[in-house]
PDB file of C-alpha atoms in Angstrom:
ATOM      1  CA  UNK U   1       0.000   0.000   0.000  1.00 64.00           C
ATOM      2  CA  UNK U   2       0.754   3.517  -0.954  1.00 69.00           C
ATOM      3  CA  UNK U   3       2.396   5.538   2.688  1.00 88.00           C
ATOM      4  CA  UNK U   4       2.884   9.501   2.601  1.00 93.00           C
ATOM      5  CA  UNK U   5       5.314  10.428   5.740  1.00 95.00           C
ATOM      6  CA  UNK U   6       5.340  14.079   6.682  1.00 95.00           C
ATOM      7  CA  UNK U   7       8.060  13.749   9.931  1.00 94.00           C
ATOM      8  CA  UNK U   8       7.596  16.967  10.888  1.00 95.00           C
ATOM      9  CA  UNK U   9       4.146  17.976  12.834  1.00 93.00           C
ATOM     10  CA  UNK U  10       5.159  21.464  13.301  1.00 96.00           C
ATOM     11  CA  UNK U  11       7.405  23.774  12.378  1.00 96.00           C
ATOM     12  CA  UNK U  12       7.321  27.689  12.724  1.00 97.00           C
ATOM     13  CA  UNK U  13      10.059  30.416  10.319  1.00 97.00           C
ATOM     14  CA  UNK U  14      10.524  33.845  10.908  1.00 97.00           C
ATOM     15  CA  UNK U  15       8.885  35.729   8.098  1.00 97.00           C
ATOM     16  CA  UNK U  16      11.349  36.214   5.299  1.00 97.00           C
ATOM     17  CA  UNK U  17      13.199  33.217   5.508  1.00 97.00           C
ATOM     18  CA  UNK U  18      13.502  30.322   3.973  1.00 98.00           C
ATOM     19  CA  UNK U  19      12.240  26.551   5.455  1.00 98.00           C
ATOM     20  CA  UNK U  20      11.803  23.476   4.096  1.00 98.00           C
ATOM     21  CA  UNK U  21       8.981  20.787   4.546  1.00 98.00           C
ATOM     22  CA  UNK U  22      10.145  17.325   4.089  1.00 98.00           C
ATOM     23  CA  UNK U  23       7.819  14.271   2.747  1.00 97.00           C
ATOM     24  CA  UNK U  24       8.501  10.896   2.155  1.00 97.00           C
ATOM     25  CA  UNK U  25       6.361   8.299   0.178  1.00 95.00           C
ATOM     26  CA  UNK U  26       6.645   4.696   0.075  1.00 92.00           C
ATOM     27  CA  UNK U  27       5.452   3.106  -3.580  1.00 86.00           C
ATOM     28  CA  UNK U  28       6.303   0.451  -6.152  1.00 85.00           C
ATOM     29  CA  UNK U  29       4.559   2.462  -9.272  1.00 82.00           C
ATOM     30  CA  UNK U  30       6.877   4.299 -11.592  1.00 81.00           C
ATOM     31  CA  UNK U  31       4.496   6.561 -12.831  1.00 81.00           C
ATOM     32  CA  UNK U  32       2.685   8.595 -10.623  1.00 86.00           C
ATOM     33  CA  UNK U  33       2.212  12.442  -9.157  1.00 89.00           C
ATOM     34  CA  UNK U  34       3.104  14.089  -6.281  1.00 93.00           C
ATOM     35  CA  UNK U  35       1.957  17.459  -4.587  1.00 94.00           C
ATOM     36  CA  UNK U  36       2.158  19.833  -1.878  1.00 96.00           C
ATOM     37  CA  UNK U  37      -1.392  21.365  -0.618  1.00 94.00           C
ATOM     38  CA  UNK U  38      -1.875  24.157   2.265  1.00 94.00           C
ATOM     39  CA  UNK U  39      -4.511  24.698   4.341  1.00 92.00           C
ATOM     40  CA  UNK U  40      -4.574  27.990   5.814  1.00 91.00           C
ATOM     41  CA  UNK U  41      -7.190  28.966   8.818  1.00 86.00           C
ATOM     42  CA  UNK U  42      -9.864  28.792   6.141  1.00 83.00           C
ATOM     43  CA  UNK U  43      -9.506  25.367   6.090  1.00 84.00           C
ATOM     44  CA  UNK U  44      -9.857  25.739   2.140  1.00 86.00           C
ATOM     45  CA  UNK U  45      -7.239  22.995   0.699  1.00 89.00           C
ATOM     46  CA  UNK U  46      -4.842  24.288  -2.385  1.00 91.00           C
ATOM     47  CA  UNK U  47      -2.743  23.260  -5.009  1.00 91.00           C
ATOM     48  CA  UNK U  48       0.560  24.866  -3.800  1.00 95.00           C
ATOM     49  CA  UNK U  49       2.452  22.878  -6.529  1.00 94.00           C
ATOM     50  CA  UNK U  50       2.222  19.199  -8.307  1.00 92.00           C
ATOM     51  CA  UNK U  51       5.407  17.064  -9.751  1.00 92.00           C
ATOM     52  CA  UNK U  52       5.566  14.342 -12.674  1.00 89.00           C
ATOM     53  CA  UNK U  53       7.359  11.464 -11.923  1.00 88.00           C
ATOM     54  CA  UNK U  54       8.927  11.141 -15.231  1.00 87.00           C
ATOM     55  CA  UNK U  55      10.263  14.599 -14.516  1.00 86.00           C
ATOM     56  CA  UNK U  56      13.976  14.937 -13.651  1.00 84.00           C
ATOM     57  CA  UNK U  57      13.322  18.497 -13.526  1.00 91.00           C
ATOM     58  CA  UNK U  58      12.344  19.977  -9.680  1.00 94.00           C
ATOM     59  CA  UNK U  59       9.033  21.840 -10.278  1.00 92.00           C
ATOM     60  CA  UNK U  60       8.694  25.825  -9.217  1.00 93.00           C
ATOM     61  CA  UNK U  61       6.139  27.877  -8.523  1.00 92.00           C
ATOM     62  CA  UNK U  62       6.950  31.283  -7.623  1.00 95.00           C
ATOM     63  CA  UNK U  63       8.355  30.961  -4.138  1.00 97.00           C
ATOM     64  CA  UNK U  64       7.883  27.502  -3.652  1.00 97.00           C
ATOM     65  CA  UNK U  65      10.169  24.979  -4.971  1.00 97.00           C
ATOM     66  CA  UNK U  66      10.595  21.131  -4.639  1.00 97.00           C
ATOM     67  CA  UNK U  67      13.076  18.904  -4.267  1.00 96.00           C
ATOM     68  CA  UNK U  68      12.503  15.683  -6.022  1.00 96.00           C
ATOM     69  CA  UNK U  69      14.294  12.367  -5.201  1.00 95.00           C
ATOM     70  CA  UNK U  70      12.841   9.972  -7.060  1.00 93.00           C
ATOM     71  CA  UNK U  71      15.355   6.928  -6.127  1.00 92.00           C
ATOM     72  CA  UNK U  72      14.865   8.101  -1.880  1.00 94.00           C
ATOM     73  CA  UNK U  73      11.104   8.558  -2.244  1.00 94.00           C
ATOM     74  CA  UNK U  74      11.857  11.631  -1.147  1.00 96.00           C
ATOM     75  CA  UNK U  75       9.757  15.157  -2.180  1.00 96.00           C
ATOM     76  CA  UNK U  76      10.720  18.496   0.505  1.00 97.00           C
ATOM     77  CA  UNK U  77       8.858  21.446  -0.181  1.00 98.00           C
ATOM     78  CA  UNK U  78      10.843  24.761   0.220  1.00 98.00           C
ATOM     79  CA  UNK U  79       9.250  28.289   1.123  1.00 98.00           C
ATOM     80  CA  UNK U  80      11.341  31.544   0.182  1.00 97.00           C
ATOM     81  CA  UNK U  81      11.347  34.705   1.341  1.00 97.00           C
ATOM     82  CA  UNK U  82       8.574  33.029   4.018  1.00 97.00           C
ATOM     83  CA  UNK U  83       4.907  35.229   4.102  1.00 97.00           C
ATOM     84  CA  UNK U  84       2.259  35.797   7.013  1.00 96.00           C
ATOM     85  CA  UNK U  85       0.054  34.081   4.797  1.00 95.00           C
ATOM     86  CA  UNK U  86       1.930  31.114   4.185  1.00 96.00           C
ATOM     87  CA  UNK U  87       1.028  30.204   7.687  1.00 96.00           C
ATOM     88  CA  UNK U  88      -1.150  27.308   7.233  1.00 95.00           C
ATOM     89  CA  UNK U  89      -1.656  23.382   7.433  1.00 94.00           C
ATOM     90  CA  UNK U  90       0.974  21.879   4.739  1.00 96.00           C
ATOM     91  CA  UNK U  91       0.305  18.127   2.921  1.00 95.00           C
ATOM     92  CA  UNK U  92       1.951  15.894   0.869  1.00 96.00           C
ATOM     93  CA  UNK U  93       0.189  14.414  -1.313  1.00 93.00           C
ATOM     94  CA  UNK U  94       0.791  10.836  -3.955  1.00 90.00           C
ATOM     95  CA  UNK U  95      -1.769  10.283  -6.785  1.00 86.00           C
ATOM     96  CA  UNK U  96      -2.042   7.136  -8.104  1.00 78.00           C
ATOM     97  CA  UNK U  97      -4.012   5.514 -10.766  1.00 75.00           C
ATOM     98  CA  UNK U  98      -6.314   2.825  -9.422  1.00 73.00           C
ATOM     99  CA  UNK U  99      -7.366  -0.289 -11.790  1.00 72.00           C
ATOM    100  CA  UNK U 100      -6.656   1.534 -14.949  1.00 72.00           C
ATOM    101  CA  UNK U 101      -9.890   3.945 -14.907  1.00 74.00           C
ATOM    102  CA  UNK U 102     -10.358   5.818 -11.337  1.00 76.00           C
ATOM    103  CA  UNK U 103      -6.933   7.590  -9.088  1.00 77.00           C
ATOM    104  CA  UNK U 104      -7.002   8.049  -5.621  1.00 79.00           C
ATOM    105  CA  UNK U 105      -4.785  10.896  -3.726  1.00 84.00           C
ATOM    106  CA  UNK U 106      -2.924   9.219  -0.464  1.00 88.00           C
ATOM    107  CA  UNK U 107      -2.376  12.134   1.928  1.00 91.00           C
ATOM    108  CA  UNK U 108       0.542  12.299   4.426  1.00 93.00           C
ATOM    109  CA  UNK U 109      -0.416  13.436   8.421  1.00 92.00           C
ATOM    110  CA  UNK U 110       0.419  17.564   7.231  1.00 94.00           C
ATOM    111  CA  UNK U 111       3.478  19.513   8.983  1.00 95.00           C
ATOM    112  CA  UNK U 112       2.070  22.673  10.709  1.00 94.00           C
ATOM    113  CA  UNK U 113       3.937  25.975   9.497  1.00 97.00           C
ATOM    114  CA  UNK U 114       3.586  29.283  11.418  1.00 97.00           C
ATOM    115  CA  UNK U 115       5.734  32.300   9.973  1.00 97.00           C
ATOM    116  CA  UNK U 116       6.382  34.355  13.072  1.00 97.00           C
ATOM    117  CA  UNK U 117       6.535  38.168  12.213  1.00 95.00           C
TER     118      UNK U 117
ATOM    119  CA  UNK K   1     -11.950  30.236  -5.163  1.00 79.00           C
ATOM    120  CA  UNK K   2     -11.588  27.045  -6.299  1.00 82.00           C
ATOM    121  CA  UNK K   3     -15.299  26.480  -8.487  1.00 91.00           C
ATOM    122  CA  UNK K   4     -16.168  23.478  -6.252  1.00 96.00           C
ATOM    123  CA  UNK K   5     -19.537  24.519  -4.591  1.00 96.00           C
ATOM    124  CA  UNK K   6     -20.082  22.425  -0.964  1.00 97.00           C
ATOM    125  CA  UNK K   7     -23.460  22.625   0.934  1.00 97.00           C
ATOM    126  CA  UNK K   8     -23.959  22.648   3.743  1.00 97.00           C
ATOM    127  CA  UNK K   9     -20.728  24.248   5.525  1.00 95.00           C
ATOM    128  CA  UNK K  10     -22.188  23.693   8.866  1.00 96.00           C
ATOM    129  CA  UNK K  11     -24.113  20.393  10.026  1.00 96.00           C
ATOM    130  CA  UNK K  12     -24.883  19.206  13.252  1.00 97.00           C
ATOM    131  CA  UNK K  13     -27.317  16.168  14.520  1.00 97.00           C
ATOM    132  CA  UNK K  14     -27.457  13.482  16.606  1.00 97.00           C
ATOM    133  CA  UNK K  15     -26.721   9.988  16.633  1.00 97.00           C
ATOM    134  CA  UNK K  16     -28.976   7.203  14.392  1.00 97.00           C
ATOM    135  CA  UNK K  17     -29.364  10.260  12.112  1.00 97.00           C
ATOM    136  CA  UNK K  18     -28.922  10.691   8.604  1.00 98.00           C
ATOM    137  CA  UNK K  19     -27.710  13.448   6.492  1.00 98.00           C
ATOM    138  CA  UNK K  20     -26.333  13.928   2.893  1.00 98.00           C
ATOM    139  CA  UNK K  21     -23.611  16.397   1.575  1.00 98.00           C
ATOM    140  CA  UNK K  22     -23.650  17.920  -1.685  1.00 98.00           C
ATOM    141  CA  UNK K  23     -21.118  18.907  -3.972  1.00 98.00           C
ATOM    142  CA  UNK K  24     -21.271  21.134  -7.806  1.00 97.00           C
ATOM    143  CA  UNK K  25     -17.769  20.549  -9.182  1.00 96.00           C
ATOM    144  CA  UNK K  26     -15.841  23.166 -11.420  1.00 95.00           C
ATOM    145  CA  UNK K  27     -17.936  23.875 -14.928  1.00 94.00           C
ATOM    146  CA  UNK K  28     -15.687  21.468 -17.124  1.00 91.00           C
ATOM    147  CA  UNK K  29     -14.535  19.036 -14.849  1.00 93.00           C
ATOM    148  CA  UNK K  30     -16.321  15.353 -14.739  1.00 92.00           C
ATOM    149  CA  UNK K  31     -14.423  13.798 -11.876  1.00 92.00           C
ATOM    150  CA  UNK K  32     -15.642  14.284  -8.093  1.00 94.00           C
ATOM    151  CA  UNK K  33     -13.909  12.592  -4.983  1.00 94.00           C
ATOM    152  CA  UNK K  34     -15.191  12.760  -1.342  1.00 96.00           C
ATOM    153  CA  UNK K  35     -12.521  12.626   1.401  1.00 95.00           C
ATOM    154  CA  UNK K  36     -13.044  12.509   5.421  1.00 95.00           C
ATOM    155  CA  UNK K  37     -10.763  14.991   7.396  1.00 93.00           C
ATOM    156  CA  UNK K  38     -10.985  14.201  11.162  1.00 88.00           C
ATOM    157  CA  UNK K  39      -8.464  15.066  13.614  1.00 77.00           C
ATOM    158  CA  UNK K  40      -7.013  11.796  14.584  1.00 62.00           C
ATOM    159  CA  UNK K  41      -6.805  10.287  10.686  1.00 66.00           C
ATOM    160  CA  UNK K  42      -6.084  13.110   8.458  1.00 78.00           C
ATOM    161  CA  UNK K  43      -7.252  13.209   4.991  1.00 88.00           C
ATOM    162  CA  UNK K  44      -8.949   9.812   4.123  1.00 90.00           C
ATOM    163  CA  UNK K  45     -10.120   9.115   0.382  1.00 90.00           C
ATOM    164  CA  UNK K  46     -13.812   8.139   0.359  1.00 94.00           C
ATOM    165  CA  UNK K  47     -14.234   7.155  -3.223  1.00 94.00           C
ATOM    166  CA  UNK K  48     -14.304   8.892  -6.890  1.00 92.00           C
ATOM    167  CA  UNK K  49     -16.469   9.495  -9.564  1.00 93.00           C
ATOM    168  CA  UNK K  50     -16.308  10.133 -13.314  1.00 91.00           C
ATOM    169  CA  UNK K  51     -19.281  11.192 -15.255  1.00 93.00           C
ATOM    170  CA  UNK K  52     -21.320   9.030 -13.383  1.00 94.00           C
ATOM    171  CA  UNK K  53     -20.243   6.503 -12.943  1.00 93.00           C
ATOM    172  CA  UNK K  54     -17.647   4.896  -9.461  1.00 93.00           C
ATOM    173  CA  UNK K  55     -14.314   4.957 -10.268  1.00 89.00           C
ATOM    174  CA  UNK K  56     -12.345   4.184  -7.026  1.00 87.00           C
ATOM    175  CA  UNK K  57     -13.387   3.486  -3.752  1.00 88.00           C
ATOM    176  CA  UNK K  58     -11.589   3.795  -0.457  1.00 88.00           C
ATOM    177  CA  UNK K  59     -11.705   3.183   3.273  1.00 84.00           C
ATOM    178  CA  UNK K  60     -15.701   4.341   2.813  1.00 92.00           C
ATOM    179  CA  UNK K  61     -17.927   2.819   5.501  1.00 94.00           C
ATOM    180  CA  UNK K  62     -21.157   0.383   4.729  1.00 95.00           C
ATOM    181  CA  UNK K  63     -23.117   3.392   6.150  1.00 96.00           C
ATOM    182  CA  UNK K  64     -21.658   5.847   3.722  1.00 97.00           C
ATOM    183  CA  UNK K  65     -23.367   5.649  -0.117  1.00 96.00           C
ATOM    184  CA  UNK K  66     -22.550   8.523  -2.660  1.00 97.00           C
ATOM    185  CA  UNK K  67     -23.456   8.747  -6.418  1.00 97.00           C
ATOM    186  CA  UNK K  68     -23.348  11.351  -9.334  1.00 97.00           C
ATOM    187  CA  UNK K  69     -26.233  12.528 -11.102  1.00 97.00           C
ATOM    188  CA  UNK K  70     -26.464  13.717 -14.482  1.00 96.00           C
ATOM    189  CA  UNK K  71     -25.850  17.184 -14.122  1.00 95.00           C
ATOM    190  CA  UNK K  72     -22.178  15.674 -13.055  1.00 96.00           C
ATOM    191  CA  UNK K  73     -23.079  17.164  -9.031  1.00 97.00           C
ATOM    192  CA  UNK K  74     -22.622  14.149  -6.630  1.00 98.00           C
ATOM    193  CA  UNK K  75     -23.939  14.059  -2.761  1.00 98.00           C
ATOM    194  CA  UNK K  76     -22.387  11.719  -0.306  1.00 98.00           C
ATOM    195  CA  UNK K  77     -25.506   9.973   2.139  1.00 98.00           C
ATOM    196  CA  UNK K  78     -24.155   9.128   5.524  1.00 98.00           C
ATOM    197  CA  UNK K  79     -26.515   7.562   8.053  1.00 97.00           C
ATOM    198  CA  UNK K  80     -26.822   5.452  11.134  1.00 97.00           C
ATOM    199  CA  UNK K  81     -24.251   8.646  12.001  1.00 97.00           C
ATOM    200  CA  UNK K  82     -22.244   8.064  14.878  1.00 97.00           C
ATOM    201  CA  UNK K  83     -19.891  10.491  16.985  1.00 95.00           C
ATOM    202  CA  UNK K  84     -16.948   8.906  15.371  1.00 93.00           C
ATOM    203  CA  UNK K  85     -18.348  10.488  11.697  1.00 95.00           C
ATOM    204  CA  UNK K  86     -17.789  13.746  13.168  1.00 96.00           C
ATOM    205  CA  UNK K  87     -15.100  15.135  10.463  1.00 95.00           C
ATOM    206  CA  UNK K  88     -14.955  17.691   7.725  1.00 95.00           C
ATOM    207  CA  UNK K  89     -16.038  16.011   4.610  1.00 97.00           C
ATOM    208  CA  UNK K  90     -14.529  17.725   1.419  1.00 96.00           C
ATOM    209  CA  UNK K  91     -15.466  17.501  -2.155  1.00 97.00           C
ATOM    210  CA  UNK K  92     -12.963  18.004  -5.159  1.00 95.00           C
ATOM    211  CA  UNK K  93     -13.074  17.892  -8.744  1.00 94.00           C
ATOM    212  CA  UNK K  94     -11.050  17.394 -11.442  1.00 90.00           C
ATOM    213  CA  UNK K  95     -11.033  17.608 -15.199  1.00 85.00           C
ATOM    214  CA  UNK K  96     -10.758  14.331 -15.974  1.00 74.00           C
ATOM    215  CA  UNK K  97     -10.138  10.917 -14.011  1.00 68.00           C
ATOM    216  CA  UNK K  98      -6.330  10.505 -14.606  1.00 68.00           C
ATOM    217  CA  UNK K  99      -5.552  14.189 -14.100  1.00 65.00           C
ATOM    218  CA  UNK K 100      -3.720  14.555 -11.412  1.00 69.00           C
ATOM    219  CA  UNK K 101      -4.482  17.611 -10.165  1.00 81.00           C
ATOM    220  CA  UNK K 102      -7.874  18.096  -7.751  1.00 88.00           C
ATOM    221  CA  UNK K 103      -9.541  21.533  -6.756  1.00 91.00           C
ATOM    222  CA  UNK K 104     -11.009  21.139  -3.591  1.00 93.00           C
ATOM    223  CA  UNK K 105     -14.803  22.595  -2.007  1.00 94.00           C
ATOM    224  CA  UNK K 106     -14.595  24.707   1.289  1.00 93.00           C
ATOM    225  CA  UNK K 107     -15.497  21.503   2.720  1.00 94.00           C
ATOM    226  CA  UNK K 108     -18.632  20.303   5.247  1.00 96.00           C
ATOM    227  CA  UNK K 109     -18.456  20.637   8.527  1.00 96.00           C
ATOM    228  CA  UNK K 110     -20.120  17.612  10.201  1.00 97.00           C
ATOM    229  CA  UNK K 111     -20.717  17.849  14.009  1.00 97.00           C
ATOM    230  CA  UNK K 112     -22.610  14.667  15.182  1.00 97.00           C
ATOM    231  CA  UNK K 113     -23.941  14.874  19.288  1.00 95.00           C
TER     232      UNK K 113
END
């Protein structure tokens, strides 16, 4: 079964600096997705950013970059130049395709990030 | 916001009840997914649905049913409720059913007493 490890429950970065989230995934596919959603206060869920397996390439958005391991099933997040409203609720997430006609999106536990003024 | 339309945002009742969620995904997008957020368990996948029709199913309960109608919305039926079901129940959509990418409902606030 597909696992999504977040090891860090909560973490807190002064505003303007730089963290990084860390997320491990345990799999046997070798084509699937992985992404990083926030949850702020709202409790709305959003797409912070999405990478392609197949992809060597580290996907950016913006401030927010990843770093993809594919051979450590490993995926960190990392906030730059950290904003108020990046505070928020922070999960990995692994899509994968389920008997050739539905997915299903495993979410990891979420890592807590506060960005202190 | 995200396009994904989730009524009602508040719900509370009691025990033995049953309620049902409803859910409008984007204008475009044929896929819908349910997932339970409670405290304790995080984000659990309930099932999916494309145009219609069950796609994947997850940890989903015998109580819990959900389907799709025509117009694409979906509802998710929960009875025999007990405390334990108290979660936030979100809905998200997505274009397709292999598209990797899911746009998520403000989510349903389920409070059972």
């Amino acid at each position: 079964a597909q696992t999504v490890t977040q090891s860090q429950p909560e973490m807190s970065v002064q505003e303007a600096e730089t963290v990084t989230l860390s997320c491990t995934y345990d799999t046997s596919e070798n084509n699937y997705y992985l992404f990083w959603y926030k949850q702020p206060p709202s409790r709305q869920m959003i797409l912070v950013i999405r990478q392609e397996a197949y992809k060597q390439q580290n996907a950016t958005e913006n401030r927010f970059s990843v770093n993809f391991q594919k051979a450590a099933k490993s995926f960190s997040l990392k906030i730059s130049d950290s904003q108020l409203g990046d505070t928020a609720m922070y999960f990995c997430a692994f899509m994968k395709h389920v008997n050739n006609y539905g997915q299903n999106f495993v979410f990891g536990p979420g890592t807590r990030l506060s960005v202190l003024p | 916001d995200s396009g994904v339309t989730q009524t009602p945002k508040h719900l509370i009742t009691a025990t033995g009840q049953r309620v049902t969620l409803r859910c409008s995904p984007r204008s475009g997008d044929l896929s819908v997914y349910w997932y339970q957020q409670s405290l304790d368990q995080g984000l659990q996948f309930l099932i999916q649905y494309y145009n219609g029709e069950e796609r994947a199913k997850g940890n989903i309960l015998e109580r819990f049913s959900a389907q799709q109608f025509p117009d694409l919305h979906s509802e998710l039926n929960l009875s025999s409720l007990e405390l334990g079901d108290s979660a936030l129940y979100f809905c998200a959509s997505s274009r397709s059913w292999a598209d990797g990418e899911l746009f998520f409902g403000e989510g349903s606030r389920l409070t059972v007493l």
